CSV table of C-alpha atoms in Angstrom, one decimal:
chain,number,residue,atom,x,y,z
A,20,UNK,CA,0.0,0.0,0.0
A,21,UNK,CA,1.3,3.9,-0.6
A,22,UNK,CA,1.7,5.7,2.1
A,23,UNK,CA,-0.8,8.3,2.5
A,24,UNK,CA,-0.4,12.0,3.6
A,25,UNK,CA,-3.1,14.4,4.6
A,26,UNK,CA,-2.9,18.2,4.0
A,27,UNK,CA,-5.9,19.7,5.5
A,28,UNK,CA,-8.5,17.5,8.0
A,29,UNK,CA,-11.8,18.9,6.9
A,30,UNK,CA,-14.8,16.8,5.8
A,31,UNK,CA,-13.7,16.3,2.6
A,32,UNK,CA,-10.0,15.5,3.8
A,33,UNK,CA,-12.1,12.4,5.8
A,34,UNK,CA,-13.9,11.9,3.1
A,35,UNK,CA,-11.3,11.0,0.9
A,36,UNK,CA,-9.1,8.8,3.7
A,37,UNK,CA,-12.2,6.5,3.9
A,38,UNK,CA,-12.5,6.1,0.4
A,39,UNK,CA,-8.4,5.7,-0.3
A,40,UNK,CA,-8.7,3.1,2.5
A,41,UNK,CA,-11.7,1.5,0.9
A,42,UNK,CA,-9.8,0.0,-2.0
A,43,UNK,CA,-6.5,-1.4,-0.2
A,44,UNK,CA,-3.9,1.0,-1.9
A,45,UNK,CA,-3.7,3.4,0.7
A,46,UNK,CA,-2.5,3.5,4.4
A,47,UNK,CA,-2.7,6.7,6.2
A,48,UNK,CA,0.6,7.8,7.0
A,49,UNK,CA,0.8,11.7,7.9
A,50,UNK,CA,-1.3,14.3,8.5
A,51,UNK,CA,-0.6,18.1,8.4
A,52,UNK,CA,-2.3,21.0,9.7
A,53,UNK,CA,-1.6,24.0,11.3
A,54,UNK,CA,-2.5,22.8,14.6
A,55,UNK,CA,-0.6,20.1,16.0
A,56,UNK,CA,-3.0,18.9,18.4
A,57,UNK,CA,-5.9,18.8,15.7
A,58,UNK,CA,-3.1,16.8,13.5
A,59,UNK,CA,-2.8,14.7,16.0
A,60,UNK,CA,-6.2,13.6,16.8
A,61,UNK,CA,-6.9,13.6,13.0
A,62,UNK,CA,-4.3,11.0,12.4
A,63,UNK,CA,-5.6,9.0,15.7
A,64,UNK,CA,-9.0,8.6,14.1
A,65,UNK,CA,-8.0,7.2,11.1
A,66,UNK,CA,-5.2,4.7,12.2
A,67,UNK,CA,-7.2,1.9,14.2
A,68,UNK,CA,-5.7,-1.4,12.9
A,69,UNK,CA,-3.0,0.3,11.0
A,70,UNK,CA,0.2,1.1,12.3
A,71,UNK,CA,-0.3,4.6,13.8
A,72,UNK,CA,-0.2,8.1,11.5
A,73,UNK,CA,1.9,10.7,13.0
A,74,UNK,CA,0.3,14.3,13.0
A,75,UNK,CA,2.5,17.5,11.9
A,76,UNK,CA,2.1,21.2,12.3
A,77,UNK,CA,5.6,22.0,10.6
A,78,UNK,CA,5.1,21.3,6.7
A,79,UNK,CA,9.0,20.5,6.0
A,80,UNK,CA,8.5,18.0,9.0
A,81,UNK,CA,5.5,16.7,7.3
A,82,UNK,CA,7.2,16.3,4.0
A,83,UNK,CA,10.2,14.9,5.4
A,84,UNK,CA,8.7,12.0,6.4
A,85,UNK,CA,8.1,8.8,4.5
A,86,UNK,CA,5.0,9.3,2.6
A,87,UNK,CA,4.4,8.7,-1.2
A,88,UNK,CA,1.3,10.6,-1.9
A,89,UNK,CA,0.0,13.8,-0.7
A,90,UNK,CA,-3.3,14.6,-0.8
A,91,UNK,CA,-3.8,18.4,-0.4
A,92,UNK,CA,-7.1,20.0,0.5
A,93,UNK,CA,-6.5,23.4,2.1
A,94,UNK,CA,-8.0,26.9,1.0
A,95,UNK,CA,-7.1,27.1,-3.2
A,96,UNK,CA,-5.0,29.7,-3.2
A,97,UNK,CA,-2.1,27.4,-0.8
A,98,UNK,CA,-2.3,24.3,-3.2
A,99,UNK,CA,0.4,25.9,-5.8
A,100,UNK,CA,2.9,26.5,-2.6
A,101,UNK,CA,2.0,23.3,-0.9
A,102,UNK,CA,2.0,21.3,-4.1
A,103,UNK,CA,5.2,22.5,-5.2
A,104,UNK,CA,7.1,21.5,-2.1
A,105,UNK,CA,5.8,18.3,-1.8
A,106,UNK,CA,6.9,17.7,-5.5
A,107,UNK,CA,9.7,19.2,-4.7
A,108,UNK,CA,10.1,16.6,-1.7
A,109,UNK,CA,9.8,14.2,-3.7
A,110,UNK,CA,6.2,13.3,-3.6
A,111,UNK,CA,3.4,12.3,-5.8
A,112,UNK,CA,0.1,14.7,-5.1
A,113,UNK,CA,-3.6,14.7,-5.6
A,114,UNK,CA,-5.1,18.3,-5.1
A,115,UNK,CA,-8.7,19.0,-4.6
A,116,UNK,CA,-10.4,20.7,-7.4
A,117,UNK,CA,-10.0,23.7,-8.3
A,118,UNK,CA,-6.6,22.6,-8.1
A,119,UNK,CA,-4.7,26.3,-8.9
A,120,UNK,CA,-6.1,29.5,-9.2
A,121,UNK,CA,-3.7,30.6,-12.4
A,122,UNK,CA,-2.5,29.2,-15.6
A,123,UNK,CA,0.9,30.1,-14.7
A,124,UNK,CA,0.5,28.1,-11.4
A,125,UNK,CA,-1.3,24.8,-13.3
A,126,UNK,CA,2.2,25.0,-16.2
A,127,UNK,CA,4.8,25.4,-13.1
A,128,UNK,CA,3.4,22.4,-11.6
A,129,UNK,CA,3.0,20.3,-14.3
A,130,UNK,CA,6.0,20.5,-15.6
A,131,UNK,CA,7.6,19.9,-12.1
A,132,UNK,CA,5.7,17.0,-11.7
A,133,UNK,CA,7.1,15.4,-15.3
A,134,UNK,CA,10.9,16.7,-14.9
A,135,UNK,CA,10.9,15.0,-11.7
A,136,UNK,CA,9.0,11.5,-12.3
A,137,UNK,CA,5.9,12.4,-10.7
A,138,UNK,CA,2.3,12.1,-10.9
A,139,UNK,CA,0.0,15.2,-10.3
A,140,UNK,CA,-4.0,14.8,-10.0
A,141,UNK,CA,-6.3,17.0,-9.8
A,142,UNK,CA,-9.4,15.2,-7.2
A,143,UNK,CA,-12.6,16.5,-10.0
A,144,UNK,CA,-14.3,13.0,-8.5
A,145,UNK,CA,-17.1,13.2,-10.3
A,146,UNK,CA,-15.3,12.5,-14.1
A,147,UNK,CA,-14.4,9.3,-12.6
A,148,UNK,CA,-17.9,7.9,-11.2
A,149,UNK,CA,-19.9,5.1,-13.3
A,150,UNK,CA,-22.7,8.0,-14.0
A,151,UNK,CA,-20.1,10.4,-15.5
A,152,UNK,CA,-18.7,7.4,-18.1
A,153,UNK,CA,-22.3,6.3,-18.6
A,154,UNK,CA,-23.3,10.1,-19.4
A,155,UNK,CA,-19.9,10.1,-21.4
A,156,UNK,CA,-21.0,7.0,-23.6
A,157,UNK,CA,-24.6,8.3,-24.4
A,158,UNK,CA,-23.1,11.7,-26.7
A,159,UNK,CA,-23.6,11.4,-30.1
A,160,UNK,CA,-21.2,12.9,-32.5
A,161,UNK,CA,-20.7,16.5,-31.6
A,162,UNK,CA,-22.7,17.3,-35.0
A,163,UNK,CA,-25.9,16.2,-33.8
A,164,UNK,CA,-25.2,18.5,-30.6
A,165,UNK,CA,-27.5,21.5,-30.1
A,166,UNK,CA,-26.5,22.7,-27.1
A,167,UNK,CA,-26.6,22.2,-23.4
A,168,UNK,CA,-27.2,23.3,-19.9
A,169,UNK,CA,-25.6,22.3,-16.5
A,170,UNK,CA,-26.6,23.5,-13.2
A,171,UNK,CA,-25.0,22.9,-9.7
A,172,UNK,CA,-26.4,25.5,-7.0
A,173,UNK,CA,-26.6,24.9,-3.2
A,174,UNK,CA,-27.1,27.0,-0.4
A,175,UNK,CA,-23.8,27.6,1.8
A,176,UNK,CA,-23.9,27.5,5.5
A,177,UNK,CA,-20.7,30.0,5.6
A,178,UNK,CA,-22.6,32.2,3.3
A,179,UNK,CA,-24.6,33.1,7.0
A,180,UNK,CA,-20.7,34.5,7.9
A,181,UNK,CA,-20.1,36.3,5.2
A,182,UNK,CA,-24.0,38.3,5.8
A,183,UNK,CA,-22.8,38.9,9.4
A,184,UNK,CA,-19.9,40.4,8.3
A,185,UNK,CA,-17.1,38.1,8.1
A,186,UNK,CA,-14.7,36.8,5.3
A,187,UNK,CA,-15.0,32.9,4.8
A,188,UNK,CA,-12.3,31.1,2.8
A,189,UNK,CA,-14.4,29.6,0.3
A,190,UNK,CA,-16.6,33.5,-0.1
A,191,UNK,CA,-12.6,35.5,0.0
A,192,UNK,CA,-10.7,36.5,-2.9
A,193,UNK,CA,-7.7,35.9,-1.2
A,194,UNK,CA,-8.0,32.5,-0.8
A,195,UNK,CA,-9.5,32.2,-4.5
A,196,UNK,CA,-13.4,31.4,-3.4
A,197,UNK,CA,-16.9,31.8,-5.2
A,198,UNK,CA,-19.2,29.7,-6.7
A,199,UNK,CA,-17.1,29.1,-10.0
A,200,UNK,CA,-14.3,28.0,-8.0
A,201,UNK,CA,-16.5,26.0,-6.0
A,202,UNK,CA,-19.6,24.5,-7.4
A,203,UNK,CA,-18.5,26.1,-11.1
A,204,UNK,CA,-15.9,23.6,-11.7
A,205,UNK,CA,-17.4,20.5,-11.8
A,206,UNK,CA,-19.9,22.0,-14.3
A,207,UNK,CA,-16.6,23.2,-16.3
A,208,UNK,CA,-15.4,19.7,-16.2
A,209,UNK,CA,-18.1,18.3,-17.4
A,210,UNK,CA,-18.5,20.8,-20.4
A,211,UNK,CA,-14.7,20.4,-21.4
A,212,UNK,CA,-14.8,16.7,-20.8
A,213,UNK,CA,-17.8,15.8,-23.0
A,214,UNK,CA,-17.7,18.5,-25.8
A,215,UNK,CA,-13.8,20.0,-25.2
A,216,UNK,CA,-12.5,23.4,-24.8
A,217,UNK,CA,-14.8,26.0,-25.9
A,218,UNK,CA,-13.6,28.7,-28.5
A,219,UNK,CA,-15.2,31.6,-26.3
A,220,UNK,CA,-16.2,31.9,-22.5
A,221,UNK,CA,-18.1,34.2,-20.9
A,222,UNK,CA,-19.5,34.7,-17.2
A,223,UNK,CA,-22.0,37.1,-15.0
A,224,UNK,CA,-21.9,36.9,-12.0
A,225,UNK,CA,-23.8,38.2,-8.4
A,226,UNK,CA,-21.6,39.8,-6.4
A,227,UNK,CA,-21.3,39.2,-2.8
A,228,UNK,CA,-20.3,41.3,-0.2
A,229,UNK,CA,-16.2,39.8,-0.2
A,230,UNK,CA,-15.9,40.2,-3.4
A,231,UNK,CA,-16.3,37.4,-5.1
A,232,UNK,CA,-19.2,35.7,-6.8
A,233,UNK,CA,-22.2,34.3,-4.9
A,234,UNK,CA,-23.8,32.9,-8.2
A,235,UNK,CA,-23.6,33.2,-11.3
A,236,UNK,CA,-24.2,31.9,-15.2
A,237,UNK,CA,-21.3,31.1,-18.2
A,238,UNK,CA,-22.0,30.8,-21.4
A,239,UNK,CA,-19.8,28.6,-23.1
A,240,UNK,CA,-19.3,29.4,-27.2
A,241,UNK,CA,-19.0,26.4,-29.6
A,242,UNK,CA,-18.4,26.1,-33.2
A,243,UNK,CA,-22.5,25.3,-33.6
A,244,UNK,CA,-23.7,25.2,-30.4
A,245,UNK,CA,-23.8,26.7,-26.7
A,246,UNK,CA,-23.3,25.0,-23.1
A,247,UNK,CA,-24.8,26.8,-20.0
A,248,UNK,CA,-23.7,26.6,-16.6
A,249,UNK,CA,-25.4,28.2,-13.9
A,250,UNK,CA,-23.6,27.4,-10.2
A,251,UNK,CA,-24.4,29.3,-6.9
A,252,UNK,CA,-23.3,29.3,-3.3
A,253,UNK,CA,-26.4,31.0,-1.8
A,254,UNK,CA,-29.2,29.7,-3.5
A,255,UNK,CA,-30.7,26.0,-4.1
A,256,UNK,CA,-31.3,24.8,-7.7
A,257,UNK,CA,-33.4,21.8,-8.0
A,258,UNK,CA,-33.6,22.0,-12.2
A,259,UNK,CA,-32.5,19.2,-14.0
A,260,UNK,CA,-28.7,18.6,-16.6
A,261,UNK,CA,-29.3,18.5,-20.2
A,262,UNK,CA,-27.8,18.0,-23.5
A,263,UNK,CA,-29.9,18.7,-26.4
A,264,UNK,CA,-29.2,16.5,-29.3
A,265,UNK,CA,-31.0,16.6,-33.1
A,266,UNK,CA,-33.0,13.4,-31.9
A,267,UNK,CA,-34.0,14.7,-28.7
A,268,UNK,CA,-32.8,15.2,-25.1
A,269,UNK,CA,-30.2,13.1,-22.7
A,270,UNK,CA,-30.4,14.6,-19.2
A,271,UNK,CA,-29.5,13.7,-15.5
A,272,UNK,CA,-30.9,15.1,-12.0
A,273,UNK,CA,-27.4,16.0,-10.9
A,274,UNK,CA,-24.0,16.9,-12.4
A,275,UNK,CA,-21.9,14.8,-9.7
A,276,UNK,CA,-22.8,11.7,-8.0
A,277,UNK,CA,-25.0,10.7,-11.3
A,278,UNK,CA,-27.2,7.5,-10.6
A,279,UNK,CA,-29.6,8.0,-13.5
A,280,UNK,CA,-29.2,9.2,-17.5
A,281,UNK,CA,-31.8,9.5,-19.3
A,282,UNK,CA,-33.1,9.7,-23.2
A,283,UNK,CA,-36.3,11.5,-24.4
A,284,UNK,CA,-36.5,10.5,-28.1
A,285,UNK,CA,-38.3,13.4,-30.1
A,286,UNK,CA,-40.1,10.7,-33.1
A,287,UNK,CA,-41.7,8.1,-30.4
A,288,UNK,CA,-42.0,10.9,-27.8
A,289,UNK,CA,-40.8,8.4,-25.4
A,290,UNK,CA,-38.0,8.7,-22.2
A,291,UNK,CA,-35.9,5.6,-21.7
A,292,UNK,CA,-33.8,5.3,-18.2
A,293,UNK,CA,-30.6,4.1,-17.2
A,294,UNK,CA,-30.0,3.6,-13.7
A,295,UNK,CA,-26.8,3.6,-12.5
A,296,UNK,CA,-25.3,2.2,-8.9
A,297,UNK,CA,-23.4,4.3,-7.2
A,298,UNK,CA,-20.6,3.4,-4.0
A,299,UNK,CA,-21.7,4.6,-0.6
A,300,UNK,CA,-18.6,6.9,-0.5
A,301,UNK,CA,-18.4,7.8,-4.7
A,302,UNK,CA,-14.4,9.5,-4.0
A,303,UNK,CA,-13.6,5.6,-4.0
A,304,UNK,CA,-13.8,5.7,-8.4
A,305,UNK,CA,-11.0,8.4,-8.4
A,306,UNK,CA,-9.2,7.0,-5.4
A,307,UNK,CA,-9.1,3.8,-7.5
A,308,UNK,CA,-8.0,5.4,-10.9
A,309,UNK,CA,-5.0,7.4,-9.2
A,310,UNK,CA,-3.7,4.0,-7.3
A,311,UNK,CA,-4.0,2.0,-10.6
A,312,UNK,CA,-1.9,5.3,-12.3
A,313,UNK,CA,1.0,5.1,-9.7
A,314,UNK,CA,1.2,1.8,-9.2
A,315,UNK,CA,1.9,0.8,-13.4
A,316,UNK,CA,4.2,3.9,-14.3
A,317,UNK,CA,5.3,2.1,-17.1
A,318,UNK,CA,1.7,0.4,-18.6
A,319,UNK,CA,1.2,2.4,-22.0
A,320,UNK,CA,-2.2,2.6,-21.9
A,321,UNK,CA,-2.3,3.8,-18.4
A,322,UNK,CA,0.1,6.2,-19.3
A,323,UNK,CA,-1.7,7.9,-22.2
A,324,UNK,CA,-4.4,8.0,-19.6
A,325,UNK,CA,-3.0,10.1,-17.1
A,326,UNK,CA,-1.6,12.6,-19.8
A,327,UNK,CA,-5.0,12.8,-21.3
A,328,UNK,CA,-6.0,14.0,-17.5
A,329,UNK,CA,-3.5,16.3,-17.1
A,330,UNK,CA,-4.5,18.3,-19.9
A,331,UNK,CA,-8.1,18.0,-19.1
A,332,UNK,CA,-6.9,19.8,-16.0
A,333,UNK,CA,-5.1,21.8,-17.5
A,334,UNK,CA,-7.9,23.1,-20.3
A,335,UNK,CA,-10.2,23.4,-17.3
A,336,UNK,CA,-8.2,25.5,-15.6
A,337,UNK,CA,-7.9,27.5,-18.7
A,338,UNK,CA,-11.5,27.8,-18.8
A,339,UNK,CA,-12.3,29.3,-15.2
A,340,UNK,CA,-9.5,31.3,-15.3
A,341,UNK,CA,-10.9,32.6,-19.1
A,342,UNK,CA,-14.4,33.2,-17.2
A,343,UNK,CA,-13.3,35.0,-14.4
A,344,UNK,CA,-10.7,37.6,-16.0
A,345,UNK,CA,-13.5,38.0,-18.7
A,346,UNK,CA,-16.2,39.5,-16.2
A,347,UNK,CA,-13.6,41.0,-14.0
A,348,UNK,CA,-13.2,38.6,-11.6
A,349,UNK,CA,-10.0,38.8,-9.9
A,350,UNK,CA,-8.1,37.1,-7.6
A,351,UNK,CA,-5.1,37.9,-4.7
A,352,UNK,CA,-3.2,34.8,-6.9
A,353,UNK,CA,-3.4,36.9,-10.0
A,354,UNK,CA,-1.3,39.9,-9.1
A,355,UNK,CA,2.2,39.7,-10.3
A,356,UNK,CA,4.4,38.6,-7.6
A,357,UNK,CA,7.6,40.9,-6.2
């Protein structure tokens, strides 16, 4: 099994130990935060029956130690520093989506992680779930697209902060928050994974009181047809995912976590089903994919895979970064540095 480090111990942080642990590739090995006692107990909690992680509130300590893959899931504007020194260390690392906030950070760490043997991932989970491939296999050829539109909108409990005042991590331009970043970039992923980059981008956007966008709607430009994504932090959305076609209409109830996609055919009128099982804990599909990746450096196939995700990334990247400069959406990460 690879040895396991941590960076961050929030929910999704647990989430994803449970799932890396779920497929026998992983064993929990470190866990950083900048509390040591929170490290501490973190690492506790997830080392029953293994032999013990060790909890770290010095990130040179942390990376020092013998761990093989990093997993980093701190605010979004730290993954470029973080995920350059554990590459730099020596480490393979998956970061939670949205991995960078800049182009310039997503080419620096790429091309750290190939000069120096190692694999970079970015943890978009939901490209890698059953529903997603299923969705994937259903698109006809892109000239019997007519257009789409995604939605993923959901209410945040920190948005209550930022309306009494304060300055949330994921609602704070200095830590690269908003909707796109947040709920936006699974729809993004989606659009660029199923119909590729688009030529033009454009976004609107609800300003919050940080700054930064609260909800908002892109409109992404093809050669014949549009995609629209609507995402939001402080409303619900309860609307349906669809991809118009020249025969009719394949759509899902959700963007992520898919367990149903299904076909309206426009000549019978009628709406076949595909249901699609789901794991209790869906991180385990990209948990899986990353272990297989690592594990057969030198499989072809395997390999073409993984460069085909790193551009994906990449292009995504591209994308957000396209939407936000475009409506004036601007970010601490994208002054120029002294």
């Amino acid at each position: 099994m690879m040895r396991l480090g941590v960076i961050g111990t929030g929910s999704i942080t647990k989430q994803f130990i449970e799932a890396a642990q779920t497929t026998g590739h992983y064993q929990l090995a470190a866990v950083y935060s900048r509390s040591k006692k929170k490290a501490t107990a973190f690492a506790t909690e997830f080392s029953a029956g293994h032999r013990p992680a060790v909890g770290f509130s010095d990130l040179p300590d942390f990376l020092a130690s013998e761990v093989e893959v990093v997993y980093i899931a701190s605010p979004n504007s730290v993954h470029f520093a973080q995920a350059k020194a554990a590459l730099l260390a020596g480490k393979n690392i998956i970061v939670e989506k949205p991995a960078f906030s800049t182009p310039h950070e997503m080419s620096e760490i790429i091309h750290l992680a190939a000069t120096r043997g190692l694999f970079y991932f970015e943890a978009a989970r939901h490209i890698h779930e059953p529903g997603f491939e299923k969705l994937q296999s259903s698109m006809p050829t892109a000239n019997k697209i007519v257009g789409a539109d995604f939605t993923y909108a959901k209410y945040s409990s920190r948005y209550d902060a930022v309306l009494a005042g304060e300055e949330p991590n994921i609602f704070s331009p200095k830590f690269s928050g908003g909707a796109l970043m947040d709920l936006g970039v699974y729809l993004v992923y989606a659009a660029v994974s199923l119909f590729g980059s688009p030529e033009e981008s454009f976004y609107r956007y609800q300003k919050v009181a940080t700054g930064v966008d609260g909800r908002g709607t892109a409109l992404l430009r093809y050669d014949h047809f549009d995609v629209t994504l609507h995402c939001g932090k402080i409303n619900d959305a309860t609307t349906s995912n669809e991809i118009y076609t020249t025969a009719g209409t394949i759509f899902t109830p959700t963007i992520t976590g898919i367990e149903e996609v299904s076909h309206f055919e426009r000549t019978s009128q009628t709406t076949t089903t595909n249901k699609i099982t789901l794991a209790d804990n869906p991180m385990v599909y990209e948990a899986n994919r990353f272990a297989e990746m690592m594990n057969n450096p030198d499989d072809f196939q395997l390999g073409q895979q993984y460069e085909e995700l790193v551009e994906l990334s990449r292009q995504v990247n591209f994308v957000l970064t396209r939407l936000r400069h475009n409506s004036g959406l601007i970010f601490a990460a994208d002054m120029p540095k002294d």
